[in-house]
mmCIF file of C-alpha atoms in Angstrom:
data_model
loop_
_atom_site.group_PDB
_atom_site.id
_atom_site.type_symbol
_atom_site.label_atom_id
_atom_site.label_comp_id
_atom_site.label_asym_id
_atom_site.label_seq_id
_atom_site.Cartn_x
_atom_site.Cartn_y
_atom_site.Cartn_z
ATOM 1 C CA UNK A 25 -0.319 11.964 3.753
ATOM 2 C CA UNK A 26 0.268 10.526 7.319
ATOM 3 C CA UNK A 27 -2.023 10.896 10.737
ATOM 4 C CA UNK A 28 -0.160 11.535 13.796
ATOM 5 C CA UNK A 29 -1.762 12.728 17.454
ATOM 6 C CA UNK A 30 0.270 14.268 19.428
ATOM 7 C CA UNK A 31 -0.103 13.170 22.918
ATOM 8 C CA UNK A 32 1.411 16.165 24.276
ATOM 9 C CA UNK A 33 -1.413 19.183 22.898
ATOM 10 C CA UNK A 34 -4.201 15.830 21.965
ATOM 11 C CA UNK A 35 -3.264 17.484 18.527
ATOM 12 C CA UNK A 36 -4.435 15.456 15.214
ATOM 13 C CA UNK A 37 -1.618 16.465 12.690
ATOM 14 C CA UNK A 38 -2.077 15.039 8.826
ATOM 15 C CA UNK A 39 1.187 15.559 7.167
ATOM 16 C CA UNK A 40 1.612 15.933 3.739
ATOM 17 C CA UNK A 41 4.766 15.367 1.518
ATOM 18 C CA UNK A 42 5.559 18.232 -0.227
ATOM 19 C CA UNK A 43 8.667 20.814 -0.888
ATOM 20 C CA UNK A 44 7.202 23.725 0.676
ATOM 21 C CA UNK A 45 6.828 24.064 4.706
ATOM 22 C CA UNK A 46 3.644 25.815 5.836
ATOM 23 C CA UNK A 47 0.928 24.455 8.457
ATOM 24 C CA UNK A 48 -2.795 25.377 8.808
ATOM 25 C CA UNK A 49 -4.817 24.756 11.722
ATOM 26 C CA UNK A 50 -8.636 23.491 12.582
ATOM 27 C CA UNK A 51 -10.838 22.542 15.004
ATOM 28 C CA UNK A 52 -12.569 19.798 14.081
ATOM 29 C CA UNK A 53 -15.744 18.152 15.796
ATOM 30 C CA UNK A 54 -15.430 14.265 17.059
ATOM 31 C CA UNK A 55 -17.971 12.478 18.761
ATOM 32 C CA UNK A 56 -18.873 15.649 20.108
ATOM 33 C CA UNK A 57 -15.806 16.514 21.163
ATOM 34 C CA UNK A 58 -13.809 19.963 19.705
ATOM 35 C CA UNK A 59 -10.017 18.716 18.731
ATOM 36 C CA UNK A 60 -7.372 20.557 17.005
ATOM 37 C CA UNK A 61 -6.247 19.592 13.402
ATOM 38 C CA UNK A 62 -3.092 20.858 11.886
ATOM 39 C CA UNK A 63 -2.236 20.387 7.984
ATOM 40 C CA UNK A 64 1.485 20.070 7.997
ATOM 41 C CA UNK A 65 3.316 20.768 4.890
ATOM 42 C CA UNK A 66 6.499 20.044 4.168
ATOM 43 C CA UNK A 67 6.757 15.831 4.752
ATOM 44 C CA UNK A 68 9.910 14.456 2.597
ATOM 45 C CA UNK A 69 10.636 17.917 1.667
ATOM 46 C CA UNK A 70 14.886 17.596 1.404
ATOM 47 C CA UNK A 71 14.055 14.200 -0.877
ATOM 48 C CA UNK A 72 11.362 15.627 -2.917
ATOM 49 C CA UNK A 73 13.626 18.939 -3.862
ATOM 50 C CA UNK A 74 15.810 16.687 -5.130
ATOM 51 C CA UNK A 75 13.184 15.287 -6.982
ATOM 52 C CA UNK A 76 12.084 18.053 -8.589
ATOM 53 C CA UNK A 77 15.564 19.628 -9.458
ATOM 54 C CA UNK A 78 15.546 16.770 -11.754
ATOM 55 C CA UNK A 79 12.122 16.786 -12.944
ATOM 56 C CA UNK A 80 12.737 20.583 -14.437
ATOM 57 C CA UNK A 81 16.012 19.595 -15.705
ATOM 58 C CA UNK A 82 14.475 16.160 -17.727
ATOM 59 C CA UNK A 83 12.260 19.087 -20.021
ATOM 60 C CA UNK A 84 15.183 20.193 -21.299
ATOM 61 C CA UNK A 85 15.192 16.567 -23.065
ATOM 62 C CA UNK A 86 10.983 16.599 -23.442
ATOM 63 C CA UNK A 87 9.671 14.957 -26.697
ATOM 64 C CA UNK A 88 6.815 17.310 -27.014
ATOM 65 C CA UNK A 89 4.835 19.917 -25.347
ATOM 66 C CA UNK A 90 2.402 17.705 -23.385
ATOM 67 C CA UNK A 91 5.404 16.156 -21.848
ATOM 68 C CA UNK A 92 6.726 19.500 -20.839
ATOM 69 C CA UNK A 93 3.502 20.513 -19.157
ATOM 70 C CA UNK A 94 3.115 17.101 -17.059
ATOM 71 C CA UNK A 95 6.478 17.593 -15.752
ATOM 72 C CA UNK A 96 5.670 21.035 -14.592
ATOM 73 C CA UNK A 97 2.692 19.580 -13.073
ATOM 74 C CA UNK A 98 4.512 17.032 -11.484
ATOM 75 C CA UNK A 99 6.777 19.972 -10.110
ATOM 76 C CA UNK A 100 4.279 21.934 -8.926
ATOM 77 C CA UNK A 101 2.801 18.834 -7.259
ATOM 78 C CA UNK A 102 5.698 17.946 -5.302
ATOM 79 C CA UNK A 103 6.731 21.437 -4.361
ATOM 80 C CA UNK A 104 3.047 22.422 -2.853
ATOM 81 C CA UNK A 105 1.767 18.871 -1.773
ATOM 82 C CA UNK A 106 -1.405 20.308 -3.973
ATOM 83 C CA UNK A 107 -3.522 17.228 -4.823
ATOM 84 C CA UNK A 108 -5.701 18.495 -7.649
ATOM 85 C CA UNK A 109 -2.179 19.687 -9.367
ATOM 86 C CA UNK A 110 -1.275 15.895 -8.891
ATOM 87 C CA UNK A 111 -4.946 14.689 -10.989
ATOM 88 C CA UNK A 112 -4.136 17.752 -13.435
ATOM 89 C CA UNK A 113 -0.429 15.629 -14.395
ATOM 90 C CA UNK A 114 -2.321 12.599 -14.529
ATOM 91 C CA UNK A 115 -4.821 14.076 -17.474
ATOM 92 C CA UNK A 116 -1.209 15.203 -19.565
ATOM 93 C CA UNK A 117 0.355 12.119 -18.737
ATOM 94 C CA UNK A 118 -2.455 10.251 -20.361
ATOM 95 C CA UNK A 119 -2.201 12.269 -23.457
ATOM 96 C CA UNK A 120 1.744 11.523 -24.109
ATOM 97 C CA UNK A 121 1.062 8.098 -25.898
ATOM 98 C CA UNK A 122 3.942 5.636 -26.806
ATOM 99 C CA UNK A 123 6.596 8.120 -25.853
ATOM 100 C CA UNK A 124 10.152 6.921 -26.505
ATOM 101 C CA UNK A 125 11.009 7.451 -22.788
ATOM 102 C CA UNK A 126 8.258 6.392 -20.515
ATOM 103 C CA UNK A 127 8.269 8.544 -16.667
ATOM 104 C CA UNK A 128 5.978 8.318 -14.390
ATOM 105 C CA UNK A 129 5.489 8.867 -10.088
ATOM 106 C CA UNK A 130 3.948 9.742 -7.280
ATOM 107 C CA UNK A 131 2.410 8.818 -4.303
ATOM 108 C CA UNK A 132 -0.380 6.782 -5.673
ATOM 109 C CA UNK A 133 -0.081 3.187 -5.221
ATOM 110 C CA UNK A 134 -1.933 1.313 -1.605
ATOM 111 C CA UNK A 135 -1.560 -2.113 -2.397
ATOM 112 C CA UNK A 136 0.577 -2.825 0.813
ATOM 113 C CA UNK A 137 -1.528 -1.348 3.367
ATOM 114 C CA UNK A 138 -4.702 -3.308 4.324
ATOM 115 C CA UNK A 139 -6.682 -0.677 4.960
ATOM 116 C CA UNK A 140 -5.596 0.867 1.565
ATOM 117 C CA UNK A 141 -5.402 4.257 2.793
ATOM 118 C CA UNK A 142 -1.692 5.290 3.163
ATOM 119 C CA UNK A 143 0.189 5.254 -0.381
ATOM 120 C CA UNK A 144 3.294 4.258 -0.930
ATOM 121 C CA UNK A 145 5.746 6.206 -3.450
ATOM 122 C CA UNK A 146 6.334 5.119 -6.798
ATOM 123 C CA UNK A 147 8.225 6.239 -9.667
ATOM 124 C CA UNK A 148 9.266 4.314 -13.141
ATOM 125 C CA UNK A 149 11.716 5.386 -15.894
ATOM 126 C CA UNK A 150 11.539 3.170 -18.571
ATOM 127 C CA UNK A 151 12.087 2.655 -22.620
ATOM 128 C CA UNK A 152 9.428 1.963 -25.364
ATOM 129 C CA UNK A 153 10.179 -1.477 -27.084
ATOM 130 C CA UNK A 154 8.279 -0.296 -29.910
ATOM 131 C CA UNK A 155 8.287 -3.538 -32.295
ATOM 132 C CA UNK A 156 6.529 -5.639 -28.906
ATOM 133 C CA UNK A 157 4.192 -2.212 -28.719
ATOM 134 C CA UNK A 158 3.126 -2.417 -32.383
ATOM 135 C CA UNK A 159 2.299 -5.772 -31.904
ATOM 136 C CA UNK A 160 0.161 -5.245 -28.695
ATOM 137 C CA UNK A 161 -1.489 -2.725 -30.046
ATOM 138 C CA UNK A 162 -2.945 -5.179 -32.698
ATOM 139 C CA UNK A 163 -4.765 -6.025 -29.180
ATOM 140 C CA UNK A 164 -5.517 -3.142 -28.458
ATOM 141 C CA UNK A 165 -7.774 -2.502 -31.759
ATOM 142 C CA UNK A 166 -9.140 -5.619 -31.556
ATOM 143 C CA UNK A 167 -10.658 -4.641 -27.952
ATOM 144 C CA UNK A 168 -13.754 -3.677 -29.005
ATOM 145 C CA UNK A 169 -14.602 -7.137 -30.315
ATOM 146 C CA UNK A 170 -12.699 -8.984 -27.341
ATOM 147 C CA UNK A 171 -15.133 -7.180 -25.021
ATOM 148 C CA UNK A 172 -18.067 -8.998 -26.755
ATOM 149 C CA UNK A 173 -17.142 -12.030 -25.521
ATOM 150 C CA UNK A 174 -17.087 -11.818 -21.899
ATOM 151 C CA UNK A 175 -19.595 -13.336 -20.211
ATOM 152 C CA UNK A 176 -22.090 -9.970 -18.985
ATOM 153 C CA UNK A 177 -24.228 -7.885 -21.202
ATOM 154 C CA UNK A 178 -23.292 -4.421 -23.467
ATOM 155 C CA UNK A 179 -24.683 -2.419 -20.913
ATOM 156 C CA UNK A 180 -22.459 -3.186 -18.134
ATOM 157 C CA UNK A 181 -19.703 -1.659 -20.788
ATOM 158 C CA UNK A 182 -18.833 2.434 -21.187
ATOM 159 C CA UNK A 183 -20.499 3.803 -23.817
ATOM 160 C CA UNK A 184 -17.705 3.978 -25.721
ATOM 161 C CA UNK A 185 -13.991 2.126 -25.611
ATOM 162 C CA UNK A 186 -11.388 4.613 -24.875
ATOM 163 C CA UNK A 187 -8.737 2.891 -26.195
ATOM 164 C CA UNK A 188 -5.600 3.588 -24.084
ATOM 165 C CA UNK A 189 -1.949 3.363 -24.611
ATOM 166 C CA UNK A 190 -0.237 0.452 -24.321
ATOM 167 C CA UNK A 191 3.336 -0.006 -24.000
ATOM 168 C CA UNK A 192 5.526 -2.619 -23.950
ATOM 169 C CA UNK A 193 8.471 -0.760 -21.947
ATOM 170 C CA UNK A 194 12.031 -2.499 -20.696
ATOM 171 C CA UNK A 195 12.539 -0.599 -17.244
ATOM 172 C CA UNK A 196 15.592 1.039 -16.268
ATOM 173 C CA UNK A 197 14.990 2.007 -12.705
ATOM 174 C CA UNK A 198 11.584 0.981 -11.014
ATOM 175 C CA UNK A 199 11.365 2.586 -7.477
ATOM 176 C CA UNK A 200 8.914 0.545 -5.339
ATOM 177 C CA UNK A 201 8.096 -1.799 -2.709
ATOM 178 C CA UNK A 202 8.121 -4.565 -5.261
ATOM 179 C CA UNK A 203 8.307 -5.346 -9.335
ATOM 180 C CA UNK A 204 5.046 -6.248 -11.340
ATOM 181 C CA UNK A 205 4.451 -7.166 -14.848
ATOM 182 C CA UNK A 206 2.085 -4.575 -15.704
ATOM 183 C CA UNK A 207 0.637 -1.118 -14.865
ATOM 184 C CA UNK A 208 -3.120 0.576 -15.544
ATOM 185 C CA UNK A 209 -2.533 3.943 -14.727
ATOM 186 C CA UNK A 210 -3.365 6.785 -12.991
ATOM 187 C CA UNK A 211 -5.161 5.127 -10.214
ATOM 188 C CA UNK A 212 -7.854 7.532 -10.535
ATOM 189 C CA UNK A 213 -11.205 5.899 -11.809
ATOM 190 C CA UNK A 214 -12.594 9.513 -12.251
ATOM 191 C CA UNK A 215 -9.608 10.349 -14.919
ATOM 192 C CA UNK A 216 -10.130 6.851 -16.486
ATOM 193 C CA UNK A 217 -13.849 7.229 -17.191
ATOM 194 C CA UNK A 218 -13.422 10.451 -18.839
ATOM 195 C CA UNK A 219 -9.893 10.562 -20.109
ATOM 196 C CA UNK A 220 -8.770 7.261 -20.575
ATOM 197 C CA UNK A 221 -5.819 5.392 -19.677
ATOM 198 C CA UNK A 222 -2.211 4.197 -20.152
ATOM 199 C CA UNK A 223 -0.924 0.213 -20.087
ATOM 200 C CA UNK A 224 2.521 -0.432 -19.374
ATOM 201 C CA UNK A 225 3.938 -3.968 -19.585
ATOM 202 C CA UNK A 226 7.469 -4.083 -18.455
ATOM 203 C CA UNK A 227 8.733 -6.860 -20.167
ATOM 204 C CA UNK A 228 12.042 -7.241 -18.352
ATOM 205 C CA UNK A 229 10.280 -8.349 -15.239
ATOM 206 C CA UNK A 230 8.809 -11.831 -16.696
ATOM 207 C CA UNK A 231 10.802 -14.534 -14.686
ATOM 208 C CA UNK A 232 10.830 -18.057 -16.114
ATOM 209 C CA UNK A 233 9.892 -20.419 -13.478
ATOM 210 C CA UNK A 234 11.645 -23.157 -12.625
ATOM 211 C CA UNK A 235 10.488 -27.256 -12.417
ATOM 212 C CA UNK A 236 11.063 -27.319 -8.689
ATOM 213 C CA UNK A 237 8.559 -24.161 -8.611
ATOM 214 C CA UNK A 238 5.880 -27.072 -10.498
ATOM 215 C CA UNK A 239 6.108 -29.843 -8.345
ATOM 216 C CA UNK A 240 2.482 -30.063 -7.844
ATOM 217 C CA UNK A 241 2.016 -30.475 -11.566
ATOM 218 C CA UNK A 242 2.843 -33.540 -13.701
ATOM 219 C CA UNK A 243 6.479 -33.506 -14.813
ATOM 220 C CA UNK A 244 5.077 -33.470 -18.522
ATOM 221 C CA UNK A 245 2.659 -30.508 -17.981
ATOM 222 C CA UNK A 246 5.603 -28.694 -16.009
ATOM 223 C CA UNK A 247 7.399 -28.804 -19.206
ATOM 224 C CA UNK A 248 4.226 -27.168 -21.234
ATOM 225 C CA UNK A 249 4.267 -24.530 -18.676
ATOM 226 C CA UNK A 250 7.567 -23.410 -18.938
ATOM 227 C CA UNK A 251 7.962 -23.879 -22.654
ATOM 228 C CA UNK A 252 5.394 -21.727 -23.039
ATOM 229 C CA UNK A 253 5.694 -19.190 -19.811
ATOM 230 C CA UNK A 254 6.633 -16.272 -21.945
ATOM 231 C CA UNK A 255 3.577 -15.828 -24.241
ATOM 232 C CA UNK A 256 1.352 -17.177 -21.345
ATOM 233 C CA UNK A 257 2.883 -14.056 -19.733
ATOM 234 C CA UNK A 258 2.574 -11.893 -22.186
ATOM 235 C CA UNK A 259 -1.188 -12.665 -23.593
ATOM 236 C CA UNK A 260 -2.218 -12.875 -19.833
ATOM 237 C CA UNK A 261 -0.763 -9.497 -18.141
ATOM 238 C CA UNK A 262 -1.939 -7.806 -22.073
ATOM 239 C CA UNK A 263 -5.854 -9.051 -20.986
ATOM 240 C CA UNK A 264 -5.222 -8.172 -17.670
ATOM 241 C CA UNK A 265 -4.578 -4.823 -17.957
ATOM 242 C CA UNK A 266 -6.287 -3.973 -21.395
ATOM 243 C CA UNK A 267 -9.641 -5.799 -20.887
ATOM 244 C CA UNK A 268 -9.306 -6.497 -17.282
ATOM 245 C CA UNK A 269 -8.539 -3.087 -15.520
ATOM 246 C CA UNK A 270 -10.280 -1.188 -18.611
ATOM 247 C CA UNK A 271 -13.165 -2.567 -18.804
ATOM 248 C CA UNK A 272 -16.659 -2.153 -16.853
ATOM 249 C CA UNK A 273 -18.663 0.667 -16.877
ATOM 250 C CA UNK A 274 -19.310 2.687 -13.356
ATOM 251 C CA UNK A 275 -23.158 3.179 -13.180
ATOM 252 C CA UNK A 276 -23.674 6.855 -11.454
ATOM 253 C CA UNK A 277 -26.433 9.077 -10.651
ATOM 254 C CA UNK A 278 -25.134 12.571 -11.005
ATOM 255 C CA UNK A 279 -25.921 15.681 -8.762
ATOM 256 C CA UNK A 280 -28.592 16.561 -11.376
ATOM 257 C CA UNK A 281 -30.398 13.229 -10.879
ATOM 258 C CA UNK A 282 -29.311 12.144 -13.954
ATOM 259 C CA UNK A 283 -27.898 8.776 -14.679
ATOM 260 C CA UNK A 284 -25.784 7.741 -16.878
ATOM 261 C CA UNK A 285 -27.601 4.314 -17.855
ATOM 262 C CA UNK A 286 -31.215 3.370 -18.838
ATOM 263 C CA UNK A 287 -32.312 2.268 -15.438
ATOM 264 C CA UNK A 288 -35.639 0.859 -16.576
ATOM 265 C CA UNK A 289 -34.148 -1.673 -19.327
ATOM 266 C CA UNK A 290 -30.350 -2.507 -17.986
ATOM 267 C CA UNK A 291 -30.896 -5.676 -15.348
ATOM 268 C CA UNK A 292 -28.467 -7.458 -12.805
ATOM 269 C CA UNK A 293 -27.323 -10.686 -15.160
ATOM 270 C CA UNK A 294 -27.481 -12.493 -12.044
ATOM 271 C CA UNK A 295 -30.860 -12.094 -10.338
ATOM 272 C CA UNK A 296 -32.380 -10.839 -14.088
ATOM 273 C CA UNK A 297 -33.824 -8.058 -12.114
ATOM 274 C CA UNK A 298 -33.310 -4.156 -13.179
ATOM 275 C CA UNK A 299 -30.128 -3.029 -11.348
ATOM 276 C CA UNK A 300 -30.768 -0.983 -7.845
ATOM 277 C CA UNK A 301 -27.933 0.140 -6.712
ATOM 278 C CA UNK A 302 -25.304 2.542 -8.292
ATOM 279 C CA UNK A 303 -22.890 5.641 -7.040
ATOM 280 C CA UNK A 304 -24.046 9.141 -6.190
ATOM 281 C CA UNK A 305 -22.700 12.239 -6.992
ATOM 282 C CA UNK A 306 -18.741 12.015 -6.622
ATOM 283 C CA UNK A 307 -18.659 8.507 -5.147
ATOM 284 C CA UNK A 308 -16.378 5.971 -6.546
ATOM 285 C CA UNK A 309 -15.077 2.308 -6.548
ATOM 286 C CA UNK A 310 -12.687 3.082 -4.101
ATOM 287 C CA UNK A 311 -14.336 4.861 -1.942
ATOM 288 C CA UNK A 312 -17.216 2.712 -1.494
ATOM 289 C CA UNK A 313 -15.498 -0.871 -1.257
ATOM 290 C CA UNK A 314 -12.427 0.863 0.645
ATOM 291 C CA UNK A 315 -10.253 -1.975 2.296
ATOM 292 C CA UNK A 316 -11.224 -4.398 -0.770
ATOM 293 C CA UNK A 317 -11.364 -2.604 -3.314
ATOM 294 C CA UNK A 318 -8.353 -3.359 -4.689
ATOM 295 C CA UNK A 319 -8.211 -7.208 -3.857
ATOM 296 C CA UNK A 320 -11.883 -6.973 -5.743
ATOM 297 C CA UNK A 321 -10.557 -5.059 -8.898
ATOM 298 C CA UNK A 322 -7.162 -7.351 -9.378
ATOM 299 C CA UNK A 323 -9.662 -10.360 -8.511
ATOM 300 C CA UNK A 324 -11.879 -8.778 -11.484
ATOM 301 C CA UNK A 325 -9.081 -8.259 -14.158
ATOM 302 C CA UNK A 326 -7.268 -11.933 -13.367
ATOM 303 C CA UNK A 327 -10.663 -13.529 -14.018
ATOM 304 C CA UNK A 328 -10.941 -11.822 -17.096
ATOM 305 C CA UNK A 329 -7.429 -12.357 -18.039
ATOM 306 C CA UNK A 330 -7.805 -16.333 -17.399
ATOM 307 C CA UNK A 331 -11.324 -16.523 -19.249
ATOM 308 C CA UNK A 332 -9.535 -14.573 -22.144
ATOM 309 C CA UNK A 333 -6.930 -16.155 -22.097
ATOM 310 C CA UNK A 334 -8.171 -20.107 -22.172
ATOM 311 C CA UNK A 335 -10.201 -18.772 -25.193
ATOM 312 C CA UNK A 336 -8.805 -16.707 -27.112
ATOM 313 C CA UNK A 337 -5.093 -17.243 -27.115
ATOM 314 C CA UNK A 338 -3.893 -15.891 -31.014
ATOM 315 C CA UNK A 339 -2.377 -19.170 -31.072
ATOM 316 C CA UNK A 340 -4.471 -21.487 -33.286
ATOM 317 C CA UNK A 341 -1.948 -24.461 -33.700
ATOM 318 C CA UNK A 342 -1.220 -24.495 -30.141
ATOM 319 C CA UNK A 343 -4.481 -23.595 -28.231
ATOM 320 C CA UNK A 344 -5.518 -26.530 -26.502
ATOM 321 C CA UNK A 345 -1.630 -26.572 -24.944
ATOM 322 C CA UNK A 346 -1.426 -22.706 -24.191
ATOM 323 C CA UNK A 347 -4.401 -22.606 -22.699
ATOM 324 C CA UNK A 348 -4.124 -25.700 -20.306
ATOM 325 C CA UNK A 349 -0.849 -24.237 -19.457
ATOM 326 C CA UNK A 350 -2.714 -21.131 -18.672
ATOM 327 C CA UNK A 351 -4.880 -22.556 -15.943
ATOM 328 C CA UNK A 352 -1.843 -24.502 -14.446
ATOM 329 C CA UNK A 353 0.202 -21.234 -14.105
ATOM 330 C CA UNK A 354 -3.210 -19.463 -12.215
ATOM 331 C CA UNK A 355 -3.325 -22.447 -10.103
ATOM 332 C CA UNK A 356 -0.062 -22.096 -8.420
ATOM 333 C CA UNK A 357 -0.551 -18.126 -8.198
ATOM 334 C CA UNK A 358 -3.777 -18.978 -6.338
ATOM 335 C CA UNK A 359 -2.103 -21.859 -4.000
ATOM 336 C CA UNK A 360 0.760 -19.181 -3.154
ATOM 337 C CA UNK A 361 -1.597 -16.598 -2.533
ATOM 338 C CA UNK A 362 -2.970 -19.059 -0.249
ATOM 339 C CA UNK A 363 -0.273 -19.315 2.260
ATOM 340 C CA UNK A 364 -0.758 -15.812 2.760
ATOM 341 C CA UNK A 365 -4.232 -14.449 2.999
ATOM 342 C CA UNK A 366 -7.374 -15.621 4.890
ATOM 343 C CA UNK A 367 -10.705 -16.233 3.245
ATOM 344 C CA UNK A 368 -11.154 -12.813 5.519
#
């Protein structure tokens, strides 16, 4: 969606990116003040037609029948700018695990706007490398017991692990602002909680760094780091998104009063005092830390990624070296990072 007033009328107009063109109109109440609100369908509309002609053409090639249903969804999404229709793909999408063609879109990801309200559009087409898959999902059943050892108590973990998908995929056309290693989608805490998850690692996006990249590192430990870069990479995004973005359990008090945790036993690790604070109702993570939520959450999984990683890289001969290497590689992410944000 995008906000416009028009200066015109004093009109607020939220437009939404769909296929279809339709309005609906308001009136609204702000600050005590009656304005005008208009729902305007129909944002993108010649680009996302073109989107879905393809979309119904691709189930002509679907695997299976959950395939064929989240591409329908994805249709329907796209032609009515229906958001619900949009969290209904995400649930099939989820379900399709290790598919030989991986597809997935939408307007879903807010990492470039600092308020982290407007989304930017995304879409991936990718193939499964299924021997690197196999062998990540080793990790993957192993996740249970890799949860154990980070450093807060069983409580603060769900119930029970769903243990997602994760594929190792080689991308064939990525359409973003910018490439990343590795996905944990949907973005929708609500259909992670209850439905799980998918982890994509796109393996053709690791770049080797170079030695004038290390300069502030010895010339020696330079070499470790780029000798080793590629399983660094890989053990580091596979904690990241496996243990990092999937892990953690969202403490809620329902609209029954119920909770979903033993408030009179589970206490802050911190303070060693029962926990007071959780969500009501249909509050999330999002929602509540808005503007930093997601700096907080990719904060969360690197941390967990690093600990992980410095102790438990499946690399017996060659811990020590790995894992040094490991804190050396997060040092220069952090000192470029640096250049760019404010402790704000």
């Amino acid at each position: 969606t995008r906000l416009f007033k028009d200066l015109s009328s004093n009109k607020l107009i939220v437009r939404f990116a769909s296929v279809d063109n339709r309005s609906e109109a308001f009136k609204i109440d702000i600050n005590g003040e009656e304005r005008d609100l208009v729902f305007q369908f129909g944002d993108y509309d010649f680009v996302l037609a073109k989107v879905n002609e393809h979309l119904l053409k691709a189930k002509d090639f679907a695997e299976n029948e959950v395939q064929k249903r989240y591409l329908d969804l994805y249709a329907q999404h796209y032609q009515t700018g229906d958001y619900q229709t949009y969290l209904e793909s995400q649930i099939e999408w989820v379900k399709d695990t290790s598919p030989v063609v991986e597809y997935q879109s939408g307007l879903c990801l807010t990492y470039l706007d600092p308020r982290q309200q407007r989304a930017e559009f995304m879409s991936i087409v990718a193939l499964n490398s299924k021997i690197t898959s196999e062998r990540t999902n080793k990790l993957v059943s192993e996740a249970e017991e890799l949860l154990k050892l980070l450093p807060w108590p069983s409580e603060f973990e769900k119930d029970k692990f769903l243990k997602p998908d994760f594929t190792c995929i080689e991308v064939v056309s990525f359409g973003f602002a910018y490439t990343c290693l590795g996905l944990c989608l949907p973005h929708f805490d609500e259909i992670k909680q209850k439905h799980g998850f998918k982890n994509l690692f796109l393996l053709n996006s690791i770049m080797i760094p170079k030695q004038e990249h290390l300069k502030f590192l010895p010339e020696d430990v330079a070499e470790k780091v780029i000798q080793y870069h590629k399983i660094i990479t890989y053990f580091t995004v596979c904690y990241h998104e496996l243990l990092g973005h999937g892990s953690g359990k969202v403490f809620i008090k329902d609209e029954k009063g119920e909770m979903n945790f033993d408030v009179s036993t589970v206490k802050n690790p911190i303070t060693n005092e029962n926990v007071q604070s959780w969500y009501l109702g249909q509050e999330n993570f999002f929602g509540k830390f808005a503007k930093y939520a997601n700096a907080y959450e990719e904060c969360r999984s690197d941390s967990v990624a690093m600990y992980l990683s410095l102790i438990h890289i499946s690399e017996p001969t060659r811990q020590a070296e790995i894992s040094y290497a490991v804190f050396c590689l997060k040092k220069k992410k952090l000192r470029i990072r640096q250049r760019y944000y404010t402790s704000d």
